[in-house]
Amino acid sequence: MLSLIQERDFLRLLVSRSSSSQSTSSTSPTVDIHQVENLRDQVNRLQEKIEILTKKNTQITNEKDDLIRILNEKVRSIQYELLTARTEVEQTNEKLNLINDEHATNRLTIASLRT
């Protein structure tokens, strides 16, 4: 897009120079009026291309921002799910440890009752 802008600016410069040279030397114009019109047309086409590309760039930027927002929401959701799962695993481990302690106590009680 930068090259289009540079090309447009260059053509504008040519148009302005040719227009000024025509007005200063009416007896021997250095640039044909058709050349000036062609240059103006080129400038206009380039300006249209720049506007189209600018709109596309804005659209792509907006889409990118939307995707980033959606992905960030998904990441936060997954992080929450992981935290919840980790908490559940820790609670289950604590329950298992209590059950194991209870079984060990029961075995000791049974062993002491046998003797």
mmCIF file of C-alpha atoms in Angstrom:
data_model
loop_
_atom_site.group_PDB
_atom_site.id
_atom_site.type_symbol
_atom_site.label_atom_id
_atom_site.label_comp_id
_atom_site.label_asym_id
_atom_site.label_seq_id
_atom_site.Cartn_x
_atom_site.Cartn_y
_atom_site.Cartn_z
ATOM 1 C CA MET A 1 0.000 0.000 0.000
ATOM 2 C CA LEU A 2 2.917 2.316 0.692
ATOM 3 C CA SER A 3 4.076 1.939 -2.899
ATOM 4 C CA LEU A 4 0.600 2.909 -4.121
ATOM 5 C CA ILE A 5 0.692 6.030 -1.990
ATOM 6 C CA GLN A 6 4.157 6.905 -3.259
ATOM 7 C CA GLU A 7 3.080 6.318 -6.849
ATOM 8 C CA ARG A 8 -0.017 8.460 -6.352
ATOM 9 C CA ASP A 9 2.026 11.275 -4.826
ATOM 10 C CA PHE A 10 4.527 11.101 -7.664
ATOM 11 C CA LEU A 11 1.749 11.307 -10.249
ATOM 12 C CA ARG A 12 0.186 14.237 -8.420
ATOM 13 C CA LEU A 13 3.537 15.981 -8.533
ATOM 14 C CA LEU A 14 3.765 15.353 -12.281
ATOM 15 C CA VAL A 15 0.259 16.674 -12.804
ATOM 16 C CA SER A 16 0.965 19.808 -10.797
ATOM 17 C CA ARG A 17 4.257 20.416 -12.604
ATOM 18 C CA SER A 18 2.685 19.889 -15.997
ATOM 19 C CA SER A 19 -0.206 22.180 -15.122
ATOM 20 C CA SER A 20 2.139 24.894 -13.908
ATOM 21 C CA SER A 21 4.397 24.535 -16.935
ATOM 22 C CA GLN A 22 1.389 24.847 -19.225
ATOM 23 C CA SER A 23 0.237 28.005 -17.535
ATOM 24 C CA THR A 24 3.704 29.594 -17.599
ATOM 25 C CA SER A 25 4.503 28.781 -21.205
ATOM 26 C CA SER A 26 1.368 28.849 -23.249
ATOM 27 C CA THR A 27 3.262 29.078 -26.516
ATOM 28 C CA SER A 28 5.207 25.834 -26.063
ATOM 29 C CA PRO A 29 3.462 23.461 -23.692
ATOM 30 C CA THR A 30 5.848 20.802 -22.453
ATOM 31 C CA VAL A 31 3.100 18.337 -21.588
ATOM 32 C CA ASP A 32 0.138 17.464 -23.706
ATOM 33 C CA ILE A 33 -3.285 18.012 -22.125
ATOM 34 C CA HIS A 34 -4.011 14.329 -22.718
ATOM 35 C CA GLN A 35 -0.965 13.396 -20.682
ATOM 36 C CA VAL A 36 -2.224 15.561 -17.849
ATOM 37 C CA GLU A 37 -5.661 13.946 -18.030
ATOM 38 C CA ASN A 38 -4.091 10.487 -18.079
ATOM 39 C CA LEU A 39 -1.992 11.360 -15.067
ATOM 40 C CA ARG A 40 -5.050 12.660 -13.225
ATOM 41 C CA ASP A 41 -6.908 9.457 -14.071
ATOM 42 C CA GLN A 42 -4.010 7.411 -12.742
ATOM 43 C CA VAL A 43 -3.978 9.457 -9.548
ATOM 44 C CA ASN A 44 -7.724 8.916 -9.134
ATOM 45 C CA ARG A 45 -7.430 5.167 -9.723
ATOM 46 C CA LEU A 46 -4.598 4.937 -7.225
ATOM 47 C CA GLN A 47 -6.611 6.913 -4.698
ATOM 48 C CA GLU A 48 -9.522 4.489 -5.162
ATOM 49 C CA LYS A 49 -7.189 1.516 -4.690
ATOM 50 C CA ILE A 50 -5.762 3.095 -1.553
ATOM 51 C CA GLU A 51 -9.261 3.657 -0.159
ATOM 52 C CA ILE A 52 -10.268 0.058 -0.927
ATOM 53 C CA LEU A 53 -7.096 -1.300 0.677
ATOM 54 C CA THR A 54 -7.561 0.949 3.695
ATOM 55 C CA LYS A 55 -11.106 -0.373 4.158
ATOM 56 C CA LYS A 56 -9.896 -3.958 3.796
ATOM 57 C CA ASN A 57 -7.100 -3.294 6.265
ATOM 58 C CA THR A 58 -9.585 -1.876 8.770
ATOM 59 C CA GLN A 59 -11.886 -4.864 8.263
ATOM 60 C CA ILE A 60 -9.038 -7.344 8.732
ATOM 61 C CA THR A 61 -7.852 -5.496 11.832
ATOM 62 C CA ASN A 62 -11.366 -5.628 13.294
ATOM 63 C CA GLU A 63 -11.660 -9.338 12.502
ATOM 64 C CA LYS A 64 -8.252 -9.956 14.086
ATOM 65 C CA ASP A 65 -9.310 -8.072 17.218
ATOM 66 C CA ASP A 66 -12.532 -10.107 17.388
ATOM 67 C CA LEU A 67 -10.598 -13.369 17.047
ATOM 68 C CA ILE A 68 -8.149 -12.332 19.751
ATOM 69 C CA ARG A 69 -11.046 -11.443 22.059
ATOM 70 C CA ILE A 70 -12.788 -14.772 21.396
ATOM 71 C CA LEU A 71 -9.565 -16.738 21.903
ATOM 72 C CA ASN A 72 -8.842 -14.903 25.144
ATOM 73 C CA GLU A 73 -12.344 -15.756 26.377
ATOM 74 C CA LYS A 74 -11.789 -19.417 25.485
ATOM 75 C CA VAL A 75 -8.413 -19.432 27.253
ATOM 76 C CA ARG A 76 -9.991 -17.948 30.384
ATOM 77 C CA SER A 77 -12.771 -20.527 30.222
ATOM 78 C CA ILE A 78 -10.286 -23.397 29.892
ATOM 79 C CA GLN A 79 -8.186 -21.990 32.732
ATOM 80 C CA TYR A 80 -11.288 -21.891 34.926
ATOM 81 C CA GLU A 81 -12.164 -25.475 33.984
ATOM 82 C CA LEU A 82 -8.613 -26.577 34.811
ATOM 83 C CA LEU A 83 -8.721 -24.811 38.159
ATOM 84 C CA THR A 84 -12.069 -26.421 38.943
ATOM 85 C CA ALA A 85 -10.784 -29.861 37.935
ATOM 86 C CA ARG A 86 -7.607 -29.375 39.993
ATOM 87 C CA THR A 87 -9.710 -28.426 43.027
ATOM 88 C CA GLU A 88 -11.888 -31.511 42.544
ATOM 89 C CA VAL A 89 -8.803 -33.736 42.285
ATOM 90 C CA GLU A 90 -7.356 -32.243 45.474
ATOM 91 C CA GLN A 91 -10.643 -32.752 47.320
ATOM 92 C CA THR A 92 -10.871 -36.339 46.075
ATOM 93 C CA ASN A 93 -7.282 -36.990 47.192
ATOM 94 C CA GLU A 94 -8.088 -35.626 50.642
ATOM 95 C CA LYS A 95 -11.111 -37.932 50.869
ATOM 96 C CA LEU A 96 -9.002 -40.894 49.746
ATOM 97 C CA ASN A 97 -6.367 -40.054 52.357
ATOM 98 C CA LEU A 98 -9.057 -39.951 55.043
ATOM 99 C CA ILE A 99 -10.425 -43.299 53.871
ATOM 100 C CA ASN A 100 -6.909 -44.793 53.856
ATOM 101 C CA ASP A 101 -6.292 -43.455 57.364
ATOM 102 C CA GLU A 102 -9.592 -44.930 58.497
ATOM 103 C CA HIS A 103 -8.724 -48.312 56.960
ATOM 104 C CA ALA A 104 -5.332 -48.269 58.656
ATOM 105 C CA THR A 105 -6.972 -47.456 61.971
ATOM 106 C CA ASN A 106 -9.493 -50.251 61.442
ATOM 107 C CA ARG A 107 -6.709 -52.729 60.641
ATOM 108 C CA LEU A 108 -4.852 -51.726 63.789
ATOM 109 C CA THR A 109 -8.024 -52.098 65.823
ATOM 110 C CA ILE A 110 -8.709 -55.525 64.315
ATOM 111 C CA ALA A 111 -5.106 -56.601 64.910
ATOM 112 C CA SER A 112 -5.214 -55.439 68.524
ATOM 113 C CA LEU A 113 -8.516 -57.202 69.087
ATOM 114 C CA ARG A 114 -7.067 -60.481 67.807
ATOM 115 C CA THR A 115 -4.253 -60.418 70.289
#
